[in-house]
Amino acid sequence: MNKWYLESGFQDDIVISTRIRLARNIKNIPFPSKMSEADGKKVVDTVENSLSRVSYGFEKVNISELNDTDKNVYIEEYYLSPKMLKGSKERAMFISQDGRVSIMANEEDHLRIQCMYPGFEPEKAYDVINKTDDCISETIQYAYSEKYGFLTSCLTNLGTGMRVSFMVHLPALVKTGMAKRLFGALSKMGIAVRGIYGEGTDSKGDIFQISNQKTLGETEEEIIKRMSDIMTEIISKERELRNTIIHEDRLSLENKIMRAMGTLRYATLIDSNEMMECLSYVRLGASLGIIENTENKDLTKILIELRPYHIAKTSDNALTIKERDAKRAKLIKEYLK
Amino acid sequence: MNKWYLESGFQDDIVISTRIRLARNIKNIPFPSKMSEADGKKVVDTVENSLSRVSYGFEKVNISELNDTDKNVYIEEYYLSPKMLKGSKERAMFISQDGRVSIMANEEDHLRIQCMYPGFEPEKAYDVINKTDDCISETIQYAYSEKYGFLTSCLTNLGTGMRVSFMVHLPALVKTGMAKRLFGALSKMGIAVRGIYGEGTDSKGDIFQISNQKTLGETEEEIIKRMSDIMTEIISKERELRNTIIHEDRLSLENKIMRAMGTLRYATLIDSNEMMECLSYVRLGASLGIIENTENKDLTKILIELRPYHIAKTSDNALTIKERDAKRAKLIKEYLK
């Protein structure tokens, strides 16, 4: 199976990923929180049958068959949500061969359809998820109200059930202190800004997730358009500020960027927070032409594949914190070769 | 002209240099602090004449003809003492072709004869300085008392006029907190411990100068023997502690050593103190086999040739602090290639 983050993407020096997800439920089956074991099984089977008709094949992942590390590896890659680890009903995930589309069955809703692209690709991602949604709806009748739209477990998803979310790297906005004001303005526009691992997490390495809160009162196309326009403005502001800071004091910024690269290439013990800080400078450096021969996709790969459970997976034994820091440092060197 | 520090030396992972100097004065000429202009000139001429008879030729450096940067470059290489920059009498320095022997005329005494070796070489250095002293004394009659020995400007040099001084790198003694106790014990034995640039300077990069205080009541050979024995013990203790700290927590020490190398190789701005700290870890790392392909003489070269006046000499214009930090960082990279 391919992974969504292994390729380069448009403007991926700022936008690490574009993610769209749709919340859908099957008509006449209770929502996952209320349904029976049999209903749970029925949902998984129905989704599996439906997907078998989609031309670009899906691979089924049976969540209950995964060990703890493997589940968390999928979470670290954004295929699974942490919520999928809770609850006792039968749950499954289906991932497309290209690694861009994934469908969770029996998360908070019967179906959570997701499409991920590296870089800034709202139209492409929307096109793919829309086609997948159409294809599924040929065999599955969704719970739908003419008045409200798609019915969902949680009211916050009612209507389109669509969340558009960008994982963005905003070092210049953060370092100039402008990020706080921007995030305040976004909040007033109904745009949520979250940390790198989603709701309730801190930002690390100047990385944020920016997504729409509203799913009701706008069409899917309107949400895509509005979110694209806002992201275009954020990208443009971030780019402008990068040029400002590099011109204001090139020597100091270059020094921080090169030292970060030195730390990544030479440290033999490094914790996750420091790695994230260093990666932020290196990504900024690559964007400004100070770091050469390092592509954004290489840095995104490190960002994802050197998360704790990915590192744990490389070893047969449970690692102490220090051993994990050593392993992380070793892997960074290999990734940066 | 060769420089004393460009070659490898015995145990040079711990002993950077061995330096012996003799204070000598010419009979019937007042000490430099009391002498006339004419006396000053006479001393320089007498020394020059005497040295012209020494088989391994000397190059004369006329101090008054040097600009400020060049004078300080000689100080940074330990050829000149800071005291040579003061006073108005004619002063000169004579350096042997191999860069190991230098003679200052009209410093505190008429002659300060010095021999420097990289590494731990008290016997070799003594042999060379002794022969030079013998050779000079064939043509110059020294101020000498049967009772006290060689007469000197300052009472602290009376007798042999000999100071044996080792520049040593003691990171393990410092990092384990044992250095303080050692230095206290040395002080009671009449052994002075000074900072890297000599009297009244702090230690940088765990480097110290260890020298005898007493010049009276012992023969030259006895001083050499006593200082060699003490240094041998210090070397052995430092080596033992290096083995202890590497075995106690190899991962952490390796991390610090490699990060120091990363900083030296990647920083584009670095001040003198940080450079010294990093060089200390790298020298320790080379000694422990953690850093490969880096010789102690290369590190000593950086230690000397990246001092402020050496850096200033590489540029036509006066450098700001930031420009000097940038130049230092650039030069380190070239030296470490």
XYZ file of C-alpha atoms in Angstrom:
674
model
C 0.000 0.000 0.000
C 1.149 3.503 -0.777
C 1.151 6.260 1.830
C -0.425 9.638 1.150
C 2.629 11.584 2.369
C 5.338 10.055 0.190
C 4.901 12.392 -2.751
C 5.572 16.071 -3.269
C 2.615 18.431 -3.263
C 1.765 21.935 -4.399
C 3.142 24.577 -1.969
C 4.229 21.824 0.385
C 6.798 24.100 1.995
C 3.801 25.612 3.810
C 0.894 23.204 3.420
C 1.942 19.733 4.534
C -1.403 18.133 3.783
C -4.938 18.717 2.614
C -7.494 16.450 4.213
C -11.229 16.235 3.579
C -13.522 13.926 5.444
C -17.207 13.198 5.114
C -19.376 11.824 7.923
C -22.078 9.467 6.578
C -24.542 7.069 8.153
C -26.595 4.216 6.757
C -30.349 4.666 6.715
C -32.317 2.628 9.252
C -29.311 1.497 11.327
C -28.814 3.193 14.729
C -25.716 5.387 15.132
C -22.645 3.509 16.452
C -23.171 4.723 20.028
C -26.631 3.119 20.099
C -26.324 0.132 17.803
C -26.178 -3.598 18.579
C -23.271 -5.965 17.884
C -25.199 -7.316 14.904
C -25.754 -3.789 13.552
C -22.025 -3.156 13.885
C -21.178 -6.216 11.872
C -23.827 -5.329 9.295
C -22.322 -1.865 8.810
C -18.820 -3.248 8.245
C -20.124 -5.871 5.780
C -22.251 -3.332 3.929
C -19.345 -0.922 3.571
C -17.023 -3.726 2.470
C -19.493 -4.885 -0.183
C -20.036 -1.385 -1.402
C -16.308 -0.675 -1.689
C -15.680 -3.899 -3.602
C -17.464 -2.167 -6.495
C -15.131 0.855 -6.470
C -12.661 0.557 -9.338
C -9.488 1.602 -7.434
C -9.362 -1.300 -4.942
C -9.489 -0.918 -1.166
C -7.595 -2.937 1.388
C -9.528 -3.883 4.518
C -7.896 -3.437 7.906
C -9.667 -5.198 10.731
C -9.084 -2.971 13.720
C -9.589 -5.685 16.339
C -6.849 -7.752 14.718
C -4.273 -4.974 15.050
C -1.959 -4.798 18.015
C -1.663 -1.589 19.967
C 1.442 -0.389 18.125
C -0.048 -0.948 14.680
C -3.252 0.879 15.582
C -1.261 3.849 16.766
C 0.934 3.764 13.687
C -2.222 4.289 11.620
C -3.223 7.136 13.917
C 0.185 8.752 13.487
C -0.331 8.562 9.722
C -3.789 10.170 10.074
C -5.593 7.128 8.652
C -7.253 6.261 11.935
C -8.702 8.608 14.530
C -7.934 8.023 18.219
C -11.681 7.473 18.687
C -11.441 4.275 16.653
C -9.449 2.657 19.457
C -12.376 2.962 21.873
C -15.702 1.098 21.830
C -16.378 -2.595 21.489
C -18.400 -2.785 18.245
C -16.891 -4.325 15.166
C -14.860 -1.696 13.405
C -12.868 -1.726 10.217
C -10.862 0.589 8.041
C -10.519 0.475 4.284
C -7.572 2.136 2.567
C -7.248 2.721 -1.169
C -4.188 1.337 -2.977
C -2.772 4.833 -3.509
C -3.108 5.506 0.228
C -5.118 8.667 -0.343
C -8.617 7.524 0.524
C -9.518 5.801 3.745
C -12.875 4.861 5.178
C -13.493 4.118 8.813
C -16.537 1.991 9.543
C -18.148 2.498 12.966
C -16.130 5.363 14.270
C -18.479 8.090 15.594
C -20.559 7.618 12.425
C -21.093 4.510 10.309
C -18.780 5.881 7.649
C -16.017 8.386 7.876
C -14.694 8.853 4.363
C -11.391 10.664 4.160
C -9.109 11.838 1.398
C -5.578 13.107 2.010
C -3.167 14.838 -0.338
C 0.297 16.162 0.312
C 0.457 19.924 -0.250
C -2.341 22.375 -0.960
C -4.853 20.398 -3.027
C -8.424 21.114 -1.907
C -9.909 20.701 -5.416
C -8.155 17.415 -6.162
C -9.031 16.019 -2.749
C -12.622 17.142 -3.128
C -12.878 15.595 -6.555
C -11.631 12.232 -5.272
C -13.758 12.179 -2.124
C -16.814 13.298 -4.049
C -16.434 10.453 -6.539
C -15.899 7.962 -3.715
C -18.972 9.260 -1.923
C -21.058 9.020 -5.141
C -19.831 5.519 -5.769
C -20.689 4.347 -2.237
C -24.108 5.984 -2.362
C -24.987 3.857 -5.379
C -25.220 0.827 -3.103
C -25.752 2.347 0.331
C -28.693 4.524 1.206
C -27.440 7.278 3.517
C -29.405 8.678 6.448
C -30.424 11.998 4.917
C -32.924 14.724 5.657
C -34.183 17.070 2.948
C -34.176 19.847 5.541
C -30.806 19.269 7.288
C -28.785 17.191 4.860
C -26.737 14.218 6.030
C -27.650 13.057 9.537
C -24.724 12.493 11.859
C -24.035 11.174 15.343
C -22.875 14.557 16.519
C -24.719 17.759 15.623
C -21.474 19.516 14.732
C -21.290 17.397 11.577
C -24.906 17.679 10.479
C -25.526 18.927 6.932
C -22.599 18.276 4.634
C -20.740 16.148 7.191
C -17.670 17.672 5.627
C -14.527 18.789 7.329
C -11.725 20.332 5.275
C -8.486 20.434 7.158
C -5.024 21.688 6.239
C -1.896 20.761 8.129
C 0.253 23.860 7.787
C 3.752 24.924 8.702
C 3.742 28.570 9.786
C 7.163 29.359 11.273
C 7.264 32.981 10.108
C 3.798 33.753 11.482
C 4.799 32.163 14.791
C 8.276 33.711 15.064
C 6.991 37.210 14.291
C 4.204 36.812 16.863
C 1.536 37.301 14.175
C 0.078 33.799 14.465
C -1.939 34.552 17.583
C -3.813 37.426 15.948
C -4.438 35.394 12.810
C -5.814 32.470 14.804
C -8.123 34.839 16.727
C -9.497 36.188 13.449
C -9.939 32.664 12.056
C -11.831 31.609 15.160
C -14.322 34.451 14.619
C -14.845 33.163 11.084
C -15.713 29.701 12.375
C -12.331 28.249 11.495
C -10.671 26.022 14.075
C -6.909 25.981 14.611
C -5.583 22.912 16.364
C -2.226 21.371 17.224
C -0.415 18.912 15.052
C -2.173 15.806 16.379
C -5.659 17.334 16.227
C -8.160 18.493 18.826
C -6.748 19.294 22.249
C -3.100 18.937 21.227
C -0.417 21.602 21.230
C 1.358 22.860 18.196
C 4.818 21.370 17.739
C 7.351 22.627 15.264
C 5.084 25.522 14.200
C 2.633 23.060 12.664
C -1.118 23.579 12.944
C -4.306 22.041 11.647
C -6.738 24.550 10.241
C -10.287 23.354 9.551
C -13.880 24.487 9.126
C -16.192 24.214 12.124
C -19.449 24.742 10.225
C -20.943 21.889 8.210
C -24.442 23.276 7.970
C -25.824 26.131 5.825
C -23.201 25.870 3.103
C -22.866 23.415 0.246
C -19.778 21.184 0.025
C -18.505 23.320 -2.854
C -18.990 26.497 -0.834
C -17.010 25.067 2.084
C -14.180 24.045 -0.266
C -14.179 27.480 -1.910
C -14.221 29.381 1.390
C -11.486 27.241 2.974
C -9.329 27.456 -0.169
C -9.600 31.239 -0.234
C -8.679 31.531 3.433
C -5.727 29.146 3.032
C -4.518 31.071 -0.017
C -4.420 34.200 2.101
C -2.614 32.455 4.967
C -0.048 31.007 2.539
C 0.522 34.416 1.026
C 0.947 36.053 4.456
C 3.330 33.336 5.643
C 5.376 33.674 2.455
C 5.547 37.443 2.797
C 6.727 37.175 6.411
C 9.372 34.594 5.473
C 10.810 37.114 3.051
C 10.690 39.795 5.708
C 12.533 37.812 8.369
C 15.205 36.579 5.986
C 15.883 40.128 4.807
C 15.827 41.622 8.294
C 18.584 39.434 9.724
C 19.768 36.790 7.318
C 22.867 35.875 9.342
C 20.935 34.989 12.494
C 18.191 33.066 10.725
C 20.688 31.151 8.592
C 22.618 30.296 11.751
C 19.498 28.880 13.452
C 18.541 26.919 10.348
C 22.001 25.429 9.817
C 22.384 24.606 13.517
C 19.046 22.797 13.410
C 20.334 20.737 10.489
C 23.546 20.090 12.417
C 21.574 18.869 15.418
C 19.470 16.542 13.273
C 22.537 15.155 11.517
C 24.794 14.843 14.563
C 22.761 14.364 17.770
C 22.746 10.767 18.958
C 19.923 11.408 21.442
C 16.994 13.619 20.500
C 13.499 13.885 21.905
C 10.397 14.470 19.873
C 9.989 18.150 20.765
C 13.522 19.081 19.797
C 13.235 17.097 16.580
C 10.090 19.035 15.725
C 11.765 22.373 16.436
C 14.742 21.440 14.287
C 12.540 20.142 11.469
C 10.671 23.441 11.510
C 13.874 25.401 10.933
C 15.069 22.972 8.283
C 11.752 23.109 6.404
C 11.909 26.900 6.554
C 15.525 26.728 5.381
C 14.625 24.500 2.444
C 11.824 26.903 1.524
C 14.229 29.866 1.622
C 16.942 28.079 -0.361
C 19.324 27.981 2.619
C 19.103 24.195 2.915
C 19.765 22.398 -0.332
C 19.094 18.837 -1.463
C 16.303 18.340 1.043
C 12.753 18.034 -0.242
C 9.664 18.885 1.744
C 8.325 15.382 1.273
C 11.481 14.001 2.958
C 10.798 16.237 5.932
C 7.116 15.267 6.041
C 8.180 11.632 5.991
C 10.372 12.209 9.047
C 7.517 14.113 10.689
C 5.219 11.105 10.333
C 7.508 8.100 10.418
C 9.536 9.194 13.416
C 6.545 9.525 15.715
C 6.698 7.366 18.858
C 4.733 4.312 17.645
C 6.549 4.256 14.316
C 9.815 4.205 16.235
C 8.494 1.521 18.596
C 7.631 -0.605 15.561
C 11.279 -0.670 14.432
C 12.251 -2.574 17.584
C 11.235 -5.958 18.953
C 11.556 -4.882 22.571
C 9.907 -2.105 24.512
C 12.263 0.873 24.443
C 13.156 3.129 27.357
C 12.825 6.866 26.731
C 16.567 7.119 26.217
C 16.637 4.179 23.812
C 13.805 5.764 21.856
C 15.679 9.068 21.708
C 18.735 7.172 20.460
C 16.717 5.263 17.877
C 15.034 8.492 16.734
C 18.418 10.165 16.291
C 19.730 7.182 14.332
C 16.694 7.088 12.064
C 16.822 10.842 11.383
C 20.371 10.417 10.074
C 19.233 7.654 7.750
C 16.250 9.677 6.520
C 18.408 12.724 5.881
C 21.058 10.823 3.929
C 58.694 29.848 9.455
C 57.161 26.771 11.006
C 54.769 26.944 13.964
C 55.260 24.834 17.063
C 51.650 23.592 17.100
C 51.397 22.128 13.612
C 52.709 18.695 14.466
C 51.334 15.833 16.541
C 52.792 15.265 19.973
C 52.978 12.562 22.602
C 49.695 12.268 24.583
C 48.391 15.339 22.812
C 44.799 14.341 23.531
C 45.508 15.619 27.053
C 48.664 17.711 26.878
C 48.341 20.339 24.170
C 51.767 21.805 24.707
C 54.905 21.675 26.786
C 56.598 24.997 27.253
C 59.828 25.806 29.064
C 61.186 29.283 29.463
C 64.356 30.623 30.975
C 64.760 34.153 32.311
C 68.289 35.455 31.733
C 69.964 38.836 32.030
C 73.210 40.204 30.700
C 75.883 41.063 33.228
C 76.518 44.756 33.855
C 73.430 46.038 32.045
C 70.513 47.280 34.207
C 67.280 45.275 34.091
C 64.824 46.458 31.390
C 62.710 48.459 33.888
C 65.753 50.555 34.806
C 67.823 50.639 31.660
C 68.432 53.465 29.182
C 67.432 53.547 25.514
C 71.033 52.822 24.608
C 71.117 49.831 26.949
C 67.949 48.538 25.319
C 69.495 48.716 21.882
C 72.666 47.125 23.155
C 70.736 44.167 24.569
C 68.913 43.548 21.302
C 72.140 43.785 19.300
C 74.013 41.530 21.693
C 71.293 38.889 21.565
C 71.113 39.116 17.772
C 74.858 38.685 17.459
C 74.868 35.794 19.817
C 72.052 34.015 18.004
C 73.716 34.432 14.625
C 76.189 31.818 15.852
C 73.471 29.249 16.643
C 73.395 26.597 13.925
C 69.579 26.365 13.493
C 68.964 29.918 12.264
C 66.738 32.467 13.984
C 64.462 34.988 12.349
C 64.386 38.417 13.959
C 61.038 40.106 14.541
C 61.278 43.782 15.361
C 58.374 44.390 17.726
C 58.075 48.103 17.017
C 57.646 47.398 13.321
C 54.634 45.124 13.901
C 51.136 46.463 13.730
C 48.759 45.809 16.586
C 47.126 42.781 14.938
C 50.434 41.084 14.154
C 51.709 41.592 17.693
C 48.589 39.997 19.089
C 48.773 37.142 16.592
C 52.198 36.292 18.083
C 50.688 36.501 21.565
C 47.880 34.148 20.545
C 50.530 31.689 19.353
C 52.386 32.022 22.688
C 55.532 33.408 21.020
C 55.111 36.818 22.590
C 53.944 37.680 26.099
C 51.400 40.470 26.571
C 54.087 42.281 28.561
C 56.119 42.735 25.372
C 53.492 45.160 24.043
C 54.167 47.607 26.888
C 57.241 49.724 27.499
C 59.136 51.978 25.151
C 62.586 50.358 25.034
C 63.749 48.637 21.908
C 62.413 45.112 21.944
C 62.840 42.224 19.577
C 61.883 38.606 19.236
C 63.884 35.850 17.578
C 62.167 32.685 16.397
C 63.910 29.516 15.258
C 63.110 28.130 11.788
C 61.243 25.162 13.267
C 59.089 27.533 15.325
C 59.948 25.797 18.571
C 62.424 28.198 20.137
C 61.771 31.873 20.606
C 63.718 34.501 22.452
C 62.264 37.770 23.612
C 64.790 40.547 24.162
C 63.851 43.197 26.726
C 60.658 41.765 28.081
C 60.783 41.744 31.896
C 64.305 40.355 31.624
C 66.937 40.924 28.949
C 66.339 37.459 27.586
C 63.345 35.219 27.843
C 64.300 32.000 26.088
C 61.370 29.742 25.375
C 60.916 26.314 23.847
C 57.512 24.895 22.897
C 56.530 21.386 21.867
C 53.140 19.986 21.025
C 52.165 17.194 23.444
C 53.908 16.027 26.598
C 57.620 16.508 25.896
C 59.409 17.966 28.916
C 62.668 16.125 28.215
C 62.849 17.097 24.541
C 61.945 20.699 25.313
C 64.502 20.824 28.095
C 67.182 19.370 25.861
C 66.573 22.003 23.188
C 66.327 24.960 25.564
C 69.388 23.807 27.455
C 71.464 23.644 24.297
C 70.205 27.059 23.213
C 71.031 28.500 26.625
C 74.543 26.954 26.515
C 75.097 28.290 23.053
C 74.058 31.822 24.002
C 76.140 31.765 27.146
C 79.227 31.174 25.030
C 79.025 34.758 23.837
C 76.937 36.455 26.511
C 77.925 36.657 30.120
C 74.781 36.251 32.215
C 74.068 38.086 35.452
C 74.693 35.250 37.871
C 75.262 34.855 41.589
C 77.023 31.859 43.053
C 74.611 31.997 45.977
C 71.270 32.605 44.203
C 71.841 31.507 40.621
C 70.578 33.583 37.704
C 69.569 37.086 38.680
C 66.214 38.231 37.384
C 64.073 41.366 37.328
C 61.456 39.750 39.493
C 62.328 37.705 42.565
C 59.884 34.962 41.554
C 62.257 33.945 38.780
C 65.506 34.071 40.722
C 67.653 30.948 40.675
C 67.053 28.793 37.651
C 64.833 31.375 35.965
C 62.990 28.358 34.669
C 59.291 27.944 34.251
C 57.932 24.664 32.925
C 54.372 24.981 31.785
C 51.924 22.487 30.311
C 48.779 23.485 28.486
C 46.403 20.667 29.325
C 42.901 19.603 28.367
C 41.130 18.156 31.404
C 37.449 17.709 30.487
C 36.904 14.600 32.610
C 38.448 16.169 35.704
C 36.270 19.257 35.175
C 33.027 17.424 34.349
C 33.327 15.108 37.334
C 34.028 18.062 39.640
C 37.425 16.628 40.579
C 39.466 19.439 39.026
C 38.902 21.854 41.893
C 40.336 19.456 44.469
C 43.287 18.640 42.231
C 44.076 22.295 41.681
C 43.915 22.926 45.429
C 46.421 20.136 46.012
C 48.697 21.434 43.238
C 48.630 24.913 44.735
C 49.905 23.523 48.051
C 52.774 21.906 46.137
C 53.758 25.245 44.640
C 52.226 24.481 41.269
C 50.179 27.225 39.612
C 47.057 26.483 37.563
C 46.035 29.248 35.212
C 43.511 29.810 32.441
C 44.210 29.205 28.812
C 45.729 32.625 28.088
C 47.930 32.615 31.181
C 47.910 34.532 34.449
C 44.608 36.107 35.460
C 42.595 34.473 32.663
C 39.721 32.016 32.999
C 39.776 28.503 31.745
C 37.943 28.026 28.465
C 37.096 24.685 26.994
C 38.502 22.831 30.025
C 42.008 23.986 29.129
C 44.492 25.005 31.807
C 48.120 25.985 32.108
C 49.957 24.154 34.837
C 53.383 25.457 35.813
C 55.947 25.543 38.589
C 56.032 28.585 40.866
C 59.390 27.874 42.459
C 62.569 28.628 40.548
C 64.875 28.666 43.547
C 66.238 25.774 45.613
C 65.993 23.153 42.910
C 68.183 22.510 39.899
C 66.723 22.772 36.409
C 66.774 18.986 36.133
C 64.957 18.642 39.425
C 62.241 21.022 38.293
C 61.808 19.097 35.038
C 61.657 15.785 36.898
C 59.180 17.019 39.499
C 56.878 18.657 36.918
C 57.045 15.578 34.656
C 56.090 13.294 37.517
C 53.164 15.490 38.523
C 51.947 15.779 34.932
C 52.207 12.020 34.477
C 49.921 11.587 37.451
C 47.455 14.189 36.183
C 47.411 12.545 32.743
C 46.788 9.173 34.313
C 43.952 10.527 36.495
C 42.333 12.337 33.548
C 42.564 9.196 31.419
C 41.064 7.066 34.173
C 38.146 9.503 34.596
C 37.548 9.599 30.830
C 37.093 5.859 30.926
C 34.792 6.157 33.913
C 32.483 8.745 32.364
C 32.266 6.954 29.025
C 31.331 3.706 30.762
C 28.866 5.320 33.145
C 26.687 6.884 30.479
C 28.047 6.383 27.013
C 24.846 7.482 25.262
C 24.710 10.901 26.903
C 28.395 11.642 26.471
C 28.386 10.515 22.847
C 25.362 12.742 22.251
C 27.136 15.797 23.678
C 30.289 15.054 21.696
C 28.492 14.526 18.403
C 26.283 17.588 18.917
C 29.411 19.661 19.535
C 30.812 18.406 16.226
C 27.469 19.220 14.571
C 27.576 22.750 15.939
C 31.139 23.280 14.723
C 30.309 21.923 11.280
C 26.922 23.619 10.843
C 26.722 26.866 12.837
C 27.149 29.948 10.684
C 27.607 32.218 13.706
C 29.649 31.079 16.695
C 31.358 33.013 19.453
C 34.703 32.136 20.951
C 33.317 30.628 24.182
C 30.946 28.270 22.413
C 33.684 27.257 19.986
C 35.933 26.420 22.930
C 33.208 24.355 24.611
C 32.542 22.453 21.406
C 36.253 21.897 20.736
C 36.582 20.474 24.235
C 33.895 17.856 23.552
C 35.328 17.070 20.131
C 38.856 16.627 21.509
C 37.468 14.352 24.200
C 35.499 12.505 21.519
C 38.599 12.021 19.367
C 40.478 10.734 22.407
C 37.677 8.228 23.169
C 37.386 7.071 19.559
C 33.889 8.564 19.173
C 35.073 11.175 16.695
C 37.037 9.717 13.814
C 39.305 11.312 11.230
C 40.094 14.287 13.428
C 43.579 14.623 14.823
C 44.473 16.477 17.985
C 46.861 18.714 16.068
C 43.956 19.829 13.842
C 42.015 20.819 16.943
C 45.007 22.617 18.436
C 45.392 24.488 15.165
C 41.779 25.691 15.417
C 42.340 26.579 19.057
C 45.217 28.861 18.114
C 44.417 30.087 14.636
C 40.798 30.979 15.330
C 41.588 33.350 18.156
C 40.314 36.899 17.667
C 43.445 38.513 16.184
C 44.072 35.580 13.850
C 40.513 36.011 12.588
C 40.963 39.770 12.294
C 44.059 39.156 10.171
C 41.995 37.269 7.560
C 40.035 40.421 6.777
C 41.056 43.823 5.422
C 38.344 45.668 7.311
C 37.558 45.869 10.993
C 34.893 43.258 11.725
C 31.805 43.711 13.863
C 31.237 41.057 16.523
C 28.663 39.367 14.318
C 30.948 39.415 11.285
C 33.706 37.900 13.384
C 31.361 35.170 14.618
C 30.399 34.492 10.996
C 34.028 34.429 9.865
C 34.943 32.134 12.776
C 32.136 29.727 11.831
C 33.251 29.736 8.194
C 36.888 29.099 9.099
C 36.008 26.255 11.496
C 34.265 24.473 8.615
C 37.351 24.848 6.437
C 39.669 23.636 9.197
C 37.459 20.609 9.915
C 37.214 19.551 6.269
